[in-house]
Short mmCIF file of C-alpha atoms in Angstrom, two decimals:
data_model
loop_
_atom_site.label_atom_id
_atom_site.label_comp_id
_atom_site.label_asym_id
_atom_site.label_seq_id
_atom_site.Cartn_x
_atom_site.Cartn_y
_atom_site.Cartn_z
CA GLY A 1 -4.13 80.46 138.78
CA SER A 2 -5.25 77.31 137.02
CA PHE A 3 -8.78 76.97 135.70
CA VAL A 4 -10.65 73.70 136.05
CA VAL A 5 -13.39 72.68 133.66
CA VAL A 6 -15.64 69.84 134.75
CA VAL A 7 -15.49 68.03 131.49
CA THR A 8 -19.14 67.38 130.80
CA THR A 9 -21.61 70.19 130.33
CA LEU A 10 -25.27 69.24 130.42
CA SER A 11 -27.80 71.88 129.46
CA ALA A 12 -31.57 71.87 129.74
CA SER A 13 -31.91 71.42 126.00
CA GLY A 14 -29.79 68.28 125.96
CA VAL A 15 -26.22 67.22 126.33
CA GLU A 16 -23.45 69.34 124.89
CA GLY A 17 -20.12 67.55 124.70
CA SER A 18 -16.63 68.13 123.46
CA HIS A 19 -14.02 65.92 121.97
CA ILE A 20 -11.17 63.51 122.21
CA VAL A 21 -8.58 65.67 120.51
CA GLY A 22 -5.86 64.29 118.29
CA GLY A 23 -7.30 60.79 118.38
CA ARG A 24 -8.08 58.09 115.83
CA ASP A 25 -10.91 55.71 115.00
CA ALA A 26 -10.93 52.72 117.32
CA VAL A 27 -11.07 49.33 115.61
CA PRO A 28 -14.84 48.62 115.51
CA HIS A 29 -16.03 46.62 118.53
CA SER A 30 -12.49 46.26 119.88
CA ARG A 31 -13.61 47.88 123.16
CA PRO A 32 -16.90 46.11 123.95
CA TYR A 33 -16.81 47.42 127.53
CA MET A 34 -17.38 51.00 126.28
CA ALA A 35 -20.78 52.46 127.14
CA SER A 36 -22.43 55.60 125.81
CA LEU A 37 -24.54 57.26 128.51
CA GLN A 38 -27.38 59.19 126.93
CA LEU A 39 -30.04 61.60 128.17
CA ARG A 40 -33.02 62.55 126.01
CA GLY A 41 -31.48 60.85 123.02
CA ARG A 42 -28.10 62.56 123.19
CA HIS A 43 -24.71 61.18 124.17
CA GLY A 44 -23.44 62.89 127.30
CA CYS A 45 -20.77 60.71 128.91
CA GLY A 46 -18.77 57.56 128.46
CA GLY A 47 -18.80 54.61 130.79
CA LEU A 48 -17.19 51.26 131.44
CA LEU A 49 -19.12 48.00 131.71
CA VAL A 50 -17.73 46.31 134.82
CA ARG A 51 -20.30 43.60 135.32
CA GLU A 52 -23.34 42.44 133.40
CA ASP A 53 -25.53 44.81 135.40
CA TYR A 54 -23.15 47.66 136.33
CA VAL A 55 -21.51 50.51 134.45
CA LEU A 56 -18.79 52.66 135.99
CA THR A 57 -18.61 56.36 135.14
CA ALA A 58 -17.80 59.76 136.65
CA ALA A 59 -19.99 61.21 139.42
CA HIS A 60 -20.07 64.61 137.73
CA CYS A 61 -21.95 63.11 134.79
CA GLN A 62 -25.11 62.97 136.88
CA GLN A 63 -25.24 66.38 138.51
CA PRO A 64 -27.95 68.29 136.62
CA TYR A 65 -30.37 65.40 136.26
CA LEU A 66 -30.41 63.81 139.67
CA ASN A 67 -33.66 61.92 139.11
CA GLU A 68 -33.44 61.19 135.42
CA PRO A 69 -32.28 57.71 134.36
CA PHE A 70 -29.62 57.29 131.72
CA THR A 71 -30.02 55.26 128.58
CA VAL A 72 -26.92 53.04 128.36
CA VAL A 73 -25.88 51.94 124.87
CA LEU A 74 -23.48 49.01 124.68
CA GLY A 75 -21.90 47.17 121.78
CA GLY A 76 -21.84 50.16 119.44
CA ASP A 77 -19.10 51.66 117.31
CA SER A 78 -21.20 54.45 115.78
CA LEU A 79 -23.66 56.45 117.87
CA THR A 80 -26.03 56.86 114.93
CA ALA A 81 -25.80 53.73 112.76
CA SER A 82 -27.91 50.70 113.56
CA GLU A 83 -25.57 47.82 114.35
CA PRO A 84 -26.57 44.24 115.19
CA THR A 85 -24.23 44.31 118.19
CA LYS A 86 -25.84 47.39 119.75
CA GLN A 87 -27.99 46.97 122.85
CA THR A 88 -29.78 49.59 124.91
CA PHE A 89 -30.49 49.48 128.63
CA THR A 90 -31.99 51.82 131.20
CA THR A 91 -30.36 52.65 134.51
CA VAL A 92 -32.40 51.71 137.56
CA ARG A 93 -30.07 53.15 140.18
CA SER A 94 -27.27 55.72 140.34
CA ILE A 95 -24.65 55.31 143.05
CA PRO A 96 -22.28 58.30 143.13
CA HIS A 97 -19.39 58.03 145.58
CA PRO A 98 -20.61 59.35 148.96
CA ASN A 99 -17.53 61.59 149.27
CA TYR A 100 -17.78 63.17 145.84
CA ASP A 101 -17.38 66.91 146.42
CA GLY A 102 -17.44 68.31 142.90
CA HIS A 103 -13.73 67.62 142.50
CA ALA A 104 -12.40 64.56 144.33
CA ASN A 105 -13.90 61.05 144.41
CA ASP A 106 -15.39 61.60 140.94
CA ILE A 107 -16.75 58.11 140.42
CA MET A 108 -20.22 56.60 140.11
CA LEU A 109 -21.79 53.21 139.53
CA LEU A 110 -24.94 52.81 137.46
CA LYS A 111 -27.05 49.70 137.91
CA VAL A 112 -28.75 48.68 134.68
CA ARG A 113 -31.73 46.48 134.03
CA SER A 114 -30.12 43.47 132.40
CA LYS A 115 -32.84 41.15 131.20
CA LYS A 116 -31.12 40.78 127.85
CA LYS A 117 -27.88 38.85 127.68
CA HIS A 118 -24.94 40.74 126.25
CA PHE A 119 -24.12 38.32 123.46
CA TYR A 120 -20.47 39.34 123.41
CA PHE A 121 -20.01 38.94 127.14
CA ASN A 122 -18.39 35.55 126.79
CA ASN A 123 -15.65 37.19 124.76
CA ILE A 124 -14.61 39.91 127.17
CA ASP A 125 -12.77 39.42 130.39
CA PHE A 126 -13.52 42.81 131.87
CA TYR A 127 -15.12 42.06 135.19
CA ILE A 128 -13.92 44.52 137.79
CA LEU A 129 -12.45 41.80 140.00
CA LYS A 130 -9.80 41.16 137.38
CA VAL A 131 -9.26 44.48 135.74
CA ILE A 132 -8.13 47.15 138.17
CA LEU A 133 -4.44 47.94 137.92
CA ASP A 134 -2.90 48.91 141.24
CA CYS A 135 0.32 50.19 139.75
CA LEU A 136 0.29 53.22 137.50
CA LEU A 137 3.87 54.23 136.95
CA ALA A 138 4.98 57.47 135.36
CA GLY A 139 5.78 56.86 131.71
CA ARG A 140 3.35 53.98 131.29
CA ASN A 141 1.51 54.09 127.97
CA CYS A 142 -2.26 53.78 128.12
CA ILE A 143 -5.32 54.64 126.02
CA THR A 144 -8.57 56.49 126.62
CA ALA A 145 -11.60 56.33 124.36
CA GLY A 146 -14.87 58.14 123.79
CA TRP A 147 -17.49 59.54 121.43
CA GLY A 148 -17.07 63.23 122.23
CA ASP A 149 -17.07 66.06 119.71
CA ILE A 150 -14.31 65.84 117.10
CA GLY A 151 -14.37 69.57 116.28
CA ASP A 152 -15.21 72.78 118.05
CA ASN A 153 -18.76 72.80 116.72
CA ASN A 154 -20.53 70.17 118.81
CA THR A 155 -20.18 67.49 116.16
CA LEU A 156 -20.08 64.18 117.99
CA ALA A 157 -17.65 61.59 116.73
CA ASN A 158 -19.39 59.32 114.26
CA ARG A 159 -17.26 56.43 115.45
CA LEU A 160 -15.57 55.64 118.73
CA GLN A 161 -12.29 57.53 119.06
CA GLU A 162 -9.24 56.59 121.08
CA VAL A 163 -5.99 58.36 121.92
CA ASN A 164 -2.68 57.34 123.48
CA VAL A 165 -2.05 58.61 127.01
CA THR A 166 1.29 58.79 128.85
CA ILE A 167 1.02 58.66 132.65
CA LEU A 168 2.63 61.54 134.55
CA SER A 169 4.14 61.40 138.01
CA GLN A 170 2.03 62.93 140.79
CA ARG A 171 4.77 65.45 141.45
CA SER A 172 4.88 66.61 137.85
CA CYS A 173 1.09 66.80 137.64
CA ARG A 174 0.79 68.79 140.87
CA GLY A 175 3.48 71.15 139.67
CA ARG A 176 1.64 71.86 136.44
CA TRP A 177 -1.80 72.24 138.04
CA GLY A 178 -0.52 74.56 140.77
CA ALA A 179 -3.28 75.50 143.19
CA VAL A 180 -5.71 72.81 142.01
CA PRO A 181 -5.48 69.86 144.41
CA ILE A 182 -4.36 66.62 142.76
CA THR A 183 -5.05 63.90 145.31
CA ARG A 184 -3.59 60.42 145.64
CA SER A 185 -6.82 58.98 144.28
CA MET A 186 -6.24 60.76 140.96
CA VAL A 187 -3.86 59.94 138.14
CA CYS A 188 -2.73 62.30 135.39
CA GLY A 189 -1.85 61.77 131.75
CA THR A 190 -0.93 63.66 128.61
CA GLY A 191 -0.92 62.90 124.91
CA ALA A 192 2.27 62.21 123.03
CA ASP A 193 1.77 65.41 121.05
CA ASN A 194 0.41 68.81 121.99
CA LEU A 195 -3.40 68.95 121.94
CA GLN A 196 -4.00 65.24 122.39
CA GLY A 197 -6.28 63.99 125.12
CA PHE A 198 -9.88 63.92 126.28
CA CYS A 199 -12.52 66.64 126.42
CA SER A 200 -16.05 66.98 127.72
CA GLY A 201 -18.12 64.31 125.95
CA ASP A 202 -15.51 61.77 127.06
CA SER A 203 -16.21 62.11 130.81
CA GLY A 204 -16.66 58.84 132.64
CA GLY A 205 -14.88 56.81 129.96
CA PRO A 206 -12.03 54.48 130.89
CA LEU A 207 -8.29 54.90 131.05
CA VAL A 208 -7.08 51.48 129.86
CA CYS A 209 -3.52 50.31 130.53
CA ASP A 210 -2.26 46.94 129.25
CA GLY A 211 -5.85 45.85 128.66
CA ALA A 212 -6.97 46.68 132.19
CA ALA A 213 -9.12 49.52 133.48
CA ALA A 214 -7.03 51.94 135.50
CA GLY A 215 -8.96 55.20 135.59
CA VAL A 216 -12.11 57.15 134.76
CA VAL A 217 -12.05 60.44 132.82
CA SER A 218 -12.60 63.24 135.35
CA PHE A 219 -11.39 66.77 134.48
CA SER A 220 -9.00 68.82 132.43
CA GLY A 221 -8.17 72.46 131.76
CA ARG A 222 -9.71 75.25 129.74
CA ARG A 223 -8.09 73.95 126.56
CA CYS A 224 -8.42 70.23 125.93
CA GLY A 225 -5.21 68.29 125.41
CA ASP A 226 -3.04 71.12 126.81
CA PRO A 227 -0.05 69.55 128.61
CA ARG A 228 0.14 72.60 130.90
CA THR A 229 -3.09 71.35 132.51
CA PRO A 230 -2.76 67.56 132.17
CA ASP A 231 -5.83 65.36 131.91
CA VAL A 232 -6.92 64.01 135.31
CA TYR A 233 -8.52 60.60 135.84
CA THR A 234 -10.07 59.03 138.92
CA ARG A 235 -7.63 56.29 139.99
CA LEU A 236 -9.61 53.05 140.10
CA SER A 237 -7.27 51.19 142.45
CA SER A 238 -8.19 53.73 145.16
CA PHE A 239 -11.86 52.77 144.85
CA ARG A 240 -11.62 49.02 144.34
CA ASP A 241 -13.13 48.15 147.73
CA TRP A 242 -15.98 50.64 147.34
CA ILE A 243 -16.80 49.31 143.85
CA LEU A 244 -16.80 45.70 144.97
CA ASN A 245 -18.86 46.43 148.08
CA GLU A 246 -21.49 48.30 146.09
CA ILE A 247 -21.89 45.78 143.27
CA ASN A 248 -21.93 42.84 145.68
CA ASN A 249 -24.35 44.38 148.20
CA ASN A 250 -26.95 45.97 145.91
#
């Protein structure tokens, strides 16, 4: 049968990630909505800034540290270099989806303390009200991005990586995954070439289609970028109402 890897592994000593495989350097600061979620000084997951005070990520990113706040780094291209655009925030509340079961509904909102103004906010039109695509057709070309490991030796990407993603039909994805349930609130994608796609340090990062957020990195197979076990994303259009209710009511 198929083997599912939850694509972020957090250990007691820190965060161990893996990599976007077969990707390329993103143009610096071309994706200002990208967040690096860090625990104890180490990058663990990606995230998507959806409002000045909210970051969207995957629910499985939180599991081992239920009471520990994330450090959210915004405006960075490199995780290590000091950049004038980089700003750091602390999460004050984690809101995983109430129906997250370790597999489905893998989505979480993080409320951040936002006393500082994101100076680049006037230049990005990425508020959730405007960005969720409802239509993800098979064959559509999208992109995912992240700072995960770029080798098999826990070397985090020095700069933000991105990779092209082609959306698969639900039928094709279910056929390839076999016994693993692929629900209607998930969307699947593969790279153009073999061994292209996301891996563990990329969890919670966005699937971006035509400049709009369409998914959140959720899980993949034992071997990253293997088209036999296509990458699976949480489909944002399925959670639009939940997202809006949470950010408007908290």
